[in-house]
PDB file of C-alpha atoms and ligand atoms in Angstrom:
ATOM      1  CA  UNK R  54     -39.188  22.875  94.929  1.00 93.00           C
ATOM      2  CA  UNK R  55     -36.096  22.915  93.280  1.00 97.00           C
ATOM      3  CA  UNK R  56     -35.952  21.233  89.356  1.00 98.00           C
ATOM      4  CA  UNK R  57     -33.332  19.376  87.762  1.00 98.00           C
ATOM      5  CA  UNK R  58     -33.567  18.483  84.439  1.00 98.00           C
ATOM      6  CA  UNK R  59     -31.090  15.953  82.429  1.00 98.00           C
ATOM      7  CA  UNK R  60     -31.794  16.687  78.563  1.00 98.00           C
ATOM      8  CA  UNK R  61     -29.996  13.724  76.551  1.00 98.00           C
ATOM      9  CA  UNK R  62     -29.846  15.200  73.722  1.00 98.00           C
ATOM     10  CA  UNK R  63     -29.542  12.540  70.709  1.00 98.00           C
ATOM     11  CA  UNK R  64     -27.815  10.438  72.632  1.00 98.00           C
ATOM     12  CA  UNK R  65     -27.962   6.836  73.802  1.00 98.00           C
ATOM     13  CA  UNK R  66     -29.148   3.851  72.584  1.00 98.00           C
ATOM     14  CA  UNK R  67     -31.806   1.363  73.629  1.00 98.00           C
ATOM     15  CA  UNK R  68     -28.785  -0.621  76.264  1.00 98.00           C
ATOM     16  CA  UNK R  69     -27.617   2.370  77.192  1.00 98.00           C
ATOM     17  CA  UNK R  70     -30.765   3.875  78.353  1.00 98.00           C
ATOM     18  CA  UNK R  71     -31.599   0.513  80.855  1.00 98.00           C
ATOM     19  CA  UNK R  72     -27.936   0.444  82.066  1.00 98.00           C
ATOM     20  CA  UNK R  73     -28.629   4.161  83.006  1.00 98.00           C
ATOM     21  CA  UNK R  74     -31.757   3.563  85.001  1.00 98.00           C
ATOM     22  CA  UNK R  75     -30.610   0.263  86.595  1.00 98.00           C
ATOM     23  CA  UNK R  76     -27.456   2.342  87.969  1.00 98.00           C
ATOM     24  CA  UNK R  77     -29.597   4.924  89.291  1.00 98.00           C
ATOM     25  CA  UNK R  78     -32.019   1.885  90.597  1.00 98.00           C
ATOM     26  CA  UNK R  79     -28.602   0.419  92.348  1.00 98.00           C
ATOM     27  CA  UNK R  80     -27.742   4.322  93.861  1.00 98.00           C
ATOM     28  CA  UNK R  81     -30.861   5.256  95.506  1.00 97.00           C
ATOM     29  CA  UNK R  82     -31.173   1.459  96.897  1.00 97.00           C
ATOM     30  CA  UNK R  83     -27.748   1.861  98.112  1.00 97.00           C
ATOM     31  CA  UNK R  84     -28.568   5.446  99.769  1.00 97.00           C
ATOM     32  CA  UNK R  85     -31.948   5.212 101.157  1.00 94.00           C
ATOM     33  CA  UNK R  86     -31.293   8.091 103.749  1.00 94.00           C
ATOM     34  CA  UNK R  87     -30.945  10.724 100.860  1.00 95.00           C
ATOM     35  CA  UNK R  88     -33.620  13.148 100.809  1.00 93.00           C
ATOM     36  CA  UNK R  89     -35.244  14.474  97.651  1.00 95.00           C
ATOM     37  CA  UNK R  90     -38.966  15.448  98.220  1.00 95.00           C
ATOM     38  CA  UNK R  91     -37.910  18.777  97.365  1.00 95.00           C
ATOM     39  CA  UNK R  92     -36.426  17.977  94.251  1.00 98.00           C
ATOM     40  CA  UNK R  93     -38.275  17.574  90.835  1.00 98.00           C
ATOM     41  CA  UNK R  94     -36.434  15.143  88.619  1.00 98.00           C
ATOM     42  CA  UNK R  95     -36.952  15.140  84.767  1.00 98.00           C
ATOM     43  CA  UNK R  96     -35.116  12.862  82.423  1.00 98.00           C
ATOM     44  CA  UNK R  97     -35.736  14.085  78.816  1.00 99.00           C
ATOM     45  CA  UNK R  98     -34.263  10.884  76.838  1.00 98.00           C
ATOM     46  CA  UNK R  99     -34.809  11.152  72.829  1.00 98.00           C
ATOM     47  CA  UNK R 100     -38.553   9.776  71.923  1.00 98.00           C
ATOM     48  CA  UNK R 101     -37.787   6.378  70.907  1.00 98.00           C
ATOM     49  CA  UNK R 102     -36.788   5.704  74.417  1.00 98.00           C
ATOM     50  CA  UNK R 103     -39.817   7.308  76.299  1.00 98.00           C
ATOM     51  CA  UNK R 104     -41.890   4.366  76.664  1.00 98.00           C
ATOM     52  CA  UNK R 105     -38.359   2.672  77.519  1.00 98.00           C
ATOM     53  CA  UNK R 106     -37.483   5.089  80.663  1.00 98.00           C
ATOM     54  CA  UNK R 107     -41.063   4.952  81.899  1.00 98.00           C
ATOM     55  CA  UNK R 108     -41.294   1.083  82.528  1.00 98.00           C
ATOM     56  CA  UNK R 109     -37.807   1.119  83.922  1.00 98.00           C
ATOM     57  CA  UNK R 110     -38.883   4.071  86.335  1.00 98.00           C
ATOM     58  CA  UNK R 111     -41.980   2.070  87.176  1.00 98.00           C
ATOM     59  CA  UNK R 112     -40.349  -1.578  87.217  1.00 98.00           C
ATOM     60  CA  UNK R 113     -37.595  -0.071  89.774  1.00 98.00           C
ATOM     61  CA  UNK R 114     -40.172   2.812  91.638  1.00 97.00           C
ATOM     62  CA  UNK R 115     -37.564   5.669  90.744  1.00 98.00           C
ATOM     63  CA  UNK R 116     -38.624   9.175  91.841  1.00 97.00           C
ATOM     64  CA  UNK R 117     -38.006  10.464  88.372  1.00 98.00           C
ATOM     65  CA  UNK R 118     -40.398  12.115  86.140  1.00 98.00           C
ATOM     66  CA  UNK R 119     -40.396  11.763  82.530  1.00 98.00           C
ATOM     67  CA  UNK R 120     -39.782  15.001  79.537  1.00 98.00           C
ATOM     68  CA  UNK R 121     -39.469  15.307  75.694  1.00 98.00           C
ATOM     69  CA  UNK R 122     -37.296  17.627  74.212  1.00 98.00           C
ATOM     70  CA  UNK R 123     -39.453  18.690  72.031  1.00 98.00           C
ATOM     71  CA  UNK R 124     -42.925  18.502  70.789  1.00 98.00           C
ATOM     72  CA  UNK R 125     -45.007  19.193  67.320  1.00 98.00           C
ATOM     73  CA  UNK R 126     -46.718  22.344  67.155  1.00 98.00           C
ATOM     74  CA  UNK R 127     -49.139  20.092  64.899  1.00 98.00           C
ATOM     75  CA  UNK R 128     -52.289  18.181  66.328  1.00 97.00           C
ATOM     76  CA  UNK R 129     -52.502  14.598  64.820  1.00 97.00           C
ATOM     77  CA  UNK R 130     -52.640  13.819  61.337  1.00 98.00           C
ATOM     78  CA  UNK R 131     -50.346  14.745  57.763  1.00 98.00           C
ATOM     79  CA  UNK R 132     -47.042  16.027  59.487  1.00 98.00           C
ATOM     80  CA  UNK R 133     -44.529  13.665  58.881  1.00 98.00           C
ATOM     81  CA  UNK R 134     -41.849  12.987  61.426  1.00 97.00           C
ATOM     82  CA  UNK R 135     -43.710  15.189  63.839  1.00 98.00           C
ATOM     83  CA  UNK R 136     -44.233  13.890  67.442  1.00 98.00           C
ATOM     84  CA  UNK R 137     -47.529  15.010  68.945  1.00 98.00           C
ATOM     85  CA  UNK R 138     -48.403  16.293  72.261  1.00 98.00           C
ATOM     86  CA  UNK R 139     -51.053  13.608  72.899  1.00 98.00           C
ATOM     87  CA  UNK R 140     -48.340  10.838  71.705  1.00 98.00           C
ATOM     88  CA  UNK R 141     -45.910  12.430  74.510  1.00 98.00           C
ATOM     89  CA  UNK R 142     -48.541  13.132  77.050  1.00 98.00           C
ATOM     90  CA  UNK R 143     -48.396   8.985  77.338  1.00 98.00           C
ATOM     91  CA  UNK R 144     -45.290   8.494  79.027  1.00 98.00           C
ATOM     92  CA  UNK R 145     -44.470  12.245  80.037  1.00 98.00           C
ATOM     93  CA  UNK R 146     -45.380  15.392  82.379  1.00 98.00           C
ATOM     94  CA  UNK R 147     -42.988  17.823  80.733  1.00 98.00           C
ATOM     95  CA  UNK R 148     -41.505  19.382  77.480  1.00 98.00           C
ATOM     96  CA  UNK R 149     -38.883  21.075  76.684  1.00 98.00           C
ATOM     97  CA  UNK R 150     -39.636  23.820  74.220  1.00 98.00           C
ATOM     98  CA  UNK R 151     -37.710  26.262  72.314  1.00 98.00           C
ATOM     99  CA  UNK R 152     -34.035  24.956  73.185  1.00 98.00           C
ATOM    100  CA  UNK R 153     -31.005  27.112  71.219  1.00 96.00           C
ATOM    101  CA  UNK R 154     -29.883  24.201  69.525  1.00 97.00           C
ATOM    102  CA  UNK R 155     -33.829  23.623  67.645  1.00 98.00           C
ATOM    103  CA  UNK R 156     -33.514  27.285  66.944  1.00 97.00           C
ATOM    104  CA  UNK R 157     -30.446  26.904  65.708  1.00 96.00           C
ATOM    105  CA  UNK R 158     -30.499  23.842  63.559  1.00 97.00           C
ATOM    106  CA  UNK R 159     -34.299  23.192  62.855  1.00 97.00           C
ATOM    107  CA  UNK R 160     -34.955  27.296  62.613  1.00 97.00           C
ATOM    108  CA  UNK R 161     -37.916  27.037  65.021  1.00 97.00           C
ATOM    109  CA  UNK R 162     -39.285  30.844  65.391  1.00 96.00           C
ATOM    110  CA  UNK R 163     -41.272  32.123  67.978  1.00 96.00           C
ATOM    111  CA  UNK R 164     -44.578  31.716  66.083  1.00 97.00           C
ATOM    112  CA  UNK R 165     -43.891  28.133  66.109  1.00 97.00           C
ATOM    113  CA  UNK R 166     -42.835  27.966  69.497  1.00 98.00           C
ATOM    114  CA  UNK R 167     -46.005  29.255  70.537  1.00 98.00           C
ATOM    115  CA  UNK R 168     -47.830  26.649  68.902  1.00 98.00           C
ATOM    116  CA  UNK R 169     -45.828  24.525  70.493  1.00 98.00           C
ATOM    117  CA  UNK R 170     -46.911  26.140  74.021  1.00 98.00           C
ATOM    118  CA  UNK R 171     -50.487  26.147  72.900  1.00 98.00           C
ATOM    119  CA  UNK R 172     -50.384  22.375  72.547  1.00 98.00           C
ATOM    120  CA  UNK R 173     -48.369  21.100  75.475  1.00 98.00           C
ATOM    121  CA  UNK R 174     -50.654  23.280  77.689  1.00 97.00           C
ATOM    122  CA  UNK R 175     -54.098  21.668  75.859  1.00 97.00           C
ATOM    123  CA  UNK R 176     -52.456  18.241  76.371  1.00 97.00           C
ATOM    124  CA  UNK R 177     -51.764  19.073  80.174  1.00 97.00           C
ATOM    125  CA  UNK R 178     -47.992  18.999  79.803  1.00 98.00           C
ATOM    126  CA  UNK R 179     -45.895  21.461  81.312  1.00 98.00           C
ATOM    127  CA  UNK R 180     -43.347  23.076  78.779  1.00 98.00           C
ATOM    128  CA  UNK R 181     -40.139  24.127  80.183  1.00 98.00           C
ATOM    129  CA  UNK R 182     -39.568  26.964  78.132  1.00 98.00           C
ATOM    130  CA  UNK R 183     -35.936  27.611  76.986  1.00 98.00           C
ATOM    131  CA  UNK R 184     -34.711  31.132  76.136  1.00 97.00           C
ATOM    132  CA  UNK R 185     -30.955  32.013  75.299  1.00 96.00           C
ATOM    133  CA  UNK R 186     -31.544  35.976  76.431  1.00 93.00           C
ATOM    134  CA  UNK R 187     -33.570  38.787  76.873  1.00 91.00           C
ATOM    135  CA  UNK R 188     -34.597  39.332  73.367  1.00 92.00           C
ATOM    136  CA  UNK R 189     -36.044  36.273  72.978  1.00 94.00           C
ATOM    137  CA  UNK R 190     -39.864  36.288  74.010  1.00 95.00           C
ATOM    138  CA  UNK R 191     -41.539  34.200  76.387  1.00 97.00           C
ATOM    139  CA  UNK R 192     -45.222  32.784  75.475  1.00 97.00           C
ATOM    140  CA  UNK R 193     -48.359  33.519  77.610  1.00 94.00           C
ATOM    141  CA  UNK R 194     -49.239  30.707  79.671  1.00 92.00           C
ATOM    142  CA  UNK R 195     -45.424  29.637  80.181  1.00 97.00           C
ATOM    143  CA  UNK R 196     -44.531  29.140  84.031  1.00 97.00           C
ATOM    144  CA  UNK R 197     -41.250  27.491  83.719  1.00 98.00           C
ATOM    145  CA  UNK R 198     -38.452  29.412  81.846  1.00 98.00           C
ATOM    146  CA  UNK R 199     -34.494  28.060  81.329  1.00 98.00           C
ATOM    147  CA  UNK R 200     -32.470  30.378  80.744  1.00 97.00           C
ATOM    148  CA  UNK R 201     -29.620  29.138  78.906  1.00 96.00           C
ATOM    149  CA  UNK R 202     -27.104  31.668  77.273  1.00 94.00           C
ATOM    150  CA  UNK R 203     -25.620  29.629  73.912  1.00 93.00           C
ATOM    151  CA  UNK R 204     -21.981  30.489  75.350  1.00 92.00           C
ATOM    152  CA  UNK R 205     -22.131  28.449  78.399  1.00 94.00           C
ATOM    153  CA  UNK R 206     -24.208  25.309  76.475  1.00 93.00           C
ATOM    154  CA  UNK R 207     -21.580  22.151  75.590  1.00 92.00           C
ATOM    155  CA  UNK R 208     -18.801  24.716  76.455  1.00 93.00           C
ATOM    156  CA  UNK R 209     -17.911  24.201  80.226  1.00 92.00           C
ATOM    157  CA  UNK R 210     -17.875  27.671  80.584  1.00 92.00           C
ATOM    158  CA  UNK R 211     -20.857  28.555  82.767  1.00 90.00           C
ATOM    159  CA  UNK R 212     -22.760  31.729  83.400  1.00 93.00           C
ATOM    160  CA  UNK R 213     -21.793  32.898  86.743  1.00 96.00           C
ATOM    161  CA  UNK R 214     -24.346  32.364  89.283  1.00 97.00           C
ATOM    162  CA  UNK R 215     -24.714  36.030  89.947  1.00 97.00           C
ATOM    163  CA  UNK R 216     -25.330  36.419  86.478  1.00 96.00           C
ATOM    164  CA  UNK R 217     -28.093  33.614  86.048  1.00 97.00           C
ATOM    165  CA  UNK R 218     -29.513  35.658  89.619  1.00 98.00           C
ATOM    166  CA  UNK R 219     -29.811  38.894  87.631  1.00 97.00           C
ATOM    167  CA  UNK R 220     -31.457  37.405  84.408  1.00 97.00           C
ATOM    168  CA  UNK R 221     -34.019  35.010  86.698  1.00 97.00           C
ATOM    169  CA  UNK R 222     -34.932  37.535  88.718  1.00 97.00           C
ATOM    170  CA  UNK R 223     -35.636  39.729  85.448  1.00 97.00           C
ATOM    171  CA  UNK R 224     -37.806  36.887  84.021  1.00 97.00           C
ATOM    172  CA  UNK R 225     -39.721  36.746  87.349  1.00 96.00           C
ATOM    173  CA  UNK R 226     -40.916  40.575  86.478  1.00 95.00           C
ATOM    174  CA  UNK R 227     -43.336  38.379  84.223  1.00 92.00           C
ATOM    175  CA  UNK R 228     -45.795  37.273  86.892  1.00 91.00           C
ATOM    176  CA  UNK R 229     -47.117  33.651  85.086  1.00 94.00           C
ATOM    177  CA  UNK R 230     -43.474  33.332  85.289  1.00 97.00           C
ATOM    178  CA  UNK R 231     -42.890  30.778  88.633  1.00 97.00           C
ATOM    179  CA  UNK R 232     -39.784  29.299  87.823  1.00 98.00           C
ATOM    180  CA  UNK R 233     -36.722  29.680  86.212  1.00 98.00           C
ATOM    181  CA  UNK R 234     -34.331  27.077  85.682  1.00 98.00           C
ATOM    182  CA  UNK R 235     -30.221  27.810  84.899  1.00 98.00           C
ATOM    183  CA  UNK R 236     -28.702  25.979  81.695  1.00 97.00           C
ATOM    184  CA  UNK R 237     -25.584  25.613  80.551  1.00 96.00           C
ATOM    185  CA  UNK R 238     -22.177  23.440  81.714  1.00 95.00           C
ATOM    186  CA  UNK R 239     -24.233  22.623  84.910  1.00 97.00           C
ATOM    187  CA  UNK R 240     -21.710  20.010  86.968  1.00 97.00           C
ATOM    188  CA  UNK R 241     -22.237  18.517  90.188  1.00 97.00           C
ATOM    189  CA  UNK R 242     -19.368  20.866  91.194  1.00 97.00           C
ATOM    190  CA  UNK R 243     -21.349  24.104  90.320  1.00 97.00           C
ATOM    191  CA  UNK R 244     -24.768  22.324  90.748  1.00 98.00           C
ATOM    192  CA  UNK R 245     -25.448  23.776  94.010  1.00 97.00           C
ATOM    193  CA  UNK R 246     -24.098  27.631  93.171  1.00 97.00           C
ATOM    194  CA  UNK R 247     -26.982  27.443  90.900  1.00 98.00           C
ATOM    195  CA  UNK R 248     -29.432  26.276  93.041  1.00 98.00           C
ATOM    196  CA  UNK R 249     -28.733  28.778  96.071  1.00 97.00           C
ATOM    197  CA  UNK R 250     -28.564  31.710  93.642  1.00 98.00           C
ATOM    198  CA  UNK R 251     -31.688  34.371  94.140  1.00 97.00           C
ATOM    199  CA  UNK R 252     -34.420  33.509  91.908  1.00 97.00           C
ATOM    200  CA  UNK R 253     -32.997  30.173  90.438  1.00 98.00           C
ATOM    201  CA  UNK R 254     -35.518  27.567  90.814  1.00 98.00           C
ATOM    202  CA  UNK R 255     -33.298  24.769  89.346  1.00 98.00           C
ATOM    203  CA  UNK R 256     -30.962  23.396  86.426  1.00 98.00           C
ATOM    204  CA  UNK R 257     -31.469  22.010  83.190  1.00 98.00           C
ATOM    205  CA  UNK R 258     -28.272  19.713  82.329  1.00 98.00           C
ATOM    206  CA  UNK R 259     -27.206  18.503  79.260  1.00 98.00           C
ATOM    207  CA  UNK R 260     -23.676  16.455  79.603  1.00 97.00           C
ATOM    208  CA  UNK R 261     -23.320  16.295  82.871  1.00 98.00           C
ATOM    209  CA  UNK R 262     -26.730  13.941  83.191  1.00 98.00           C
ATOM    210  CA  UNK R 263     -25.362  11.286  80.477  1.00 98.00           C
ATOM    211  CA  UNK R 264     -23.550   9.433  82.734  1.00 98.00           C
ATOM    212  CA  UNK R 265     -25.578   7.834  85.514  1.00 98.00           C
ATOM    213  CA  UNK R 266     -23.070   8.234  88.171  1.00 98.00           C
ATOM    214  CA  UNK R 267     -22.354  11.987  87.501  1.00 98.00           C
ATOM    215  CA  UNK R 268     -26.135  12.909  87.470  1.00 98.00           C
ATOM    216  CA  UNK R 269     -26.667  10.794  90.197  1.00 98.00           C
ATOM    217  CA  UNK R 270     -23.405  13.521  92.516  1.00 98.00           C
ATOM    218  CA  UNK R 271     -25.492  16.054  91.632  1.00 97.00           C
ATOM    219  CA  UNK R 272     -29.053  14.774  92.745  1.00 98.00           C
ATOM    220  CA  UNK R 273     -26.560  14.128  96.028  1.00 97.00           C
ATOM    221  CA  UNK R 274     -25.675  17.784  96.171  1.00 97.00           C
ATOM    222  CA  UNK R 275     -28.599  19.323  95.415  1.00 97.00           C
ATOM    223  CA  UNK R 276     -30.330  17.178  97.905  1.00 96.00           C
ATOM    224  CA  UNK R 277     -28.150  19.304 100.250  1.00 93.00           C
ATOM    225  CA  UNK R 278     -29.531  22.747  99.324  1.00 90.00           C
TER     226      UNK R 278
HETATM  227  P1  PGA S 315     -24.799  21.328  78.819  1.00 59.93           P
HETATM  228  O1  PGA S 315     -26.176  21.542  78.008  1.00 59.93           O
HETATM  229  O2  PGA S 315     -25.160  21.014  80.235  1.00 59.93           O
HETATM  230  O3  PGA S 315     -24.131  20.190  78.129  1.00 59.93           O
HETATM  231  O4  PGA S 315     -24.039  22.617  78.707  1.00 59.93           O
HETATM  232  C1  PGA S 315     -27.239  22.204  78.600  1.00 59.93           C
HETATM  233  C2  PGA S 315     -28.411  22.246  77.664  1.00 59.93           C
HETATM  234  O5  PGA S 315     -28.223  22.451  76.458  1.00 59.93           O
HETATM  235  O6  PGA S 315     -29.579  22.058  78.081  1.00 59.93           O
END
């Protein structure tokens, strides 16, 4: 099983979100022969648009999962603005957890990011746990890691493939650890690279997944692999 991830960001609006699932509707009905039963797709769109994606994904039968981005590390009740697992577990399988950029600009530490864990896992969604190297810690229970150095994020600059290898293969040391995704300037040109390199279970794309027709070359190549 191989996992490819499109993280959004905070980006799109409410159009924008159904033209991107209607052109993905009019690509798989135009390629039925493609084969992706070993691929795990996750679209992470921003919150407001999670109940959005999932009734276009059911209205046109899309083999596409649903993630957040992020989660509260609160249960329900006085945390203003926070978005709870149980709200999330509604329309989604997956979180993302721990991504550079909420480190960076919302100063999540690892204590938080464990609480984070703690609830995704109680709420029986699977957090894709993002670290940007090997000083950052991973959180018990965590079986999906990205690894996503900060250089290669938004940069088009990516890790080499023997690089992201090296550092999955390292994470796998960790045995809860059973996959680890590569972030960071993921194209459909490099896509594959990724996906063939030792110990790289899949990618987590950020850019390259806004467009509908992009994502949709790299679902095409990584069909391939
Ligand atoms: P990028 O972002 O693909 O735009 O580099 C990756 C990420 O931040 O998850």
């Amino acid at each position: 099983m191989k996992y490819l991830i499109a993280n959004w960001k905070s980006n799109k609006n409410s159009q924008e979100v159904e033209i991107w699932f209607s052109q993905m509707k009019k690509k798989f009905t135009e390629n039925p022969a493609i084969k992706i039963d070993r691929l795990e797709i996750i679209i992470c769109p921003p919150y407001p648009y999670l109940p959005q994606a999932a009734k276009l994904i059911s209205k046109y039968q899309l083999p596409l999962k649903l993630g957040a981005q992020d989660v509260s590390p609160f249960p329900a009740g006085s945390y203003t603005g926070a978005v709870t697992t149980k709200m999330i577990a509604e329309y989604a399988a997956y979180t993302i957890i721990g991504h550079s950029e909420r480190r960076k600009y919302f100063k999540e530490d690892e204590t938080q990011l464990s609480a984070k864990v703690i609830m995704a896992k109680d709420e029986g969604l699977i957090p894709v746990y993002c670290i940007a190297n090997k000083q950052n810690q991973i959180p018990e229970e965590v079986t999906i890691v990205a690894y996503e150095p900060v250089e290669a994020i938004g940069t088009g600059t990516a890790e080499t493939p023997e690089k992201a290898s090296e550092m999955a293969m390292a994470i796998k040391q960790n045995k809860d650890i059973k996959s680890v995704l590569y972030g960071g300037s993921v194209k459909p040109v490099n896509v594959n690279q990724y996906l063939k390199a030792n110990g790289v279970d899949g990618v987590l794309v950020g850019g390259a997944s806004l467009e509908a027709a992009t994502f949709w070359e790299m679902i095409v190549n990584a069909s391939s692999v």
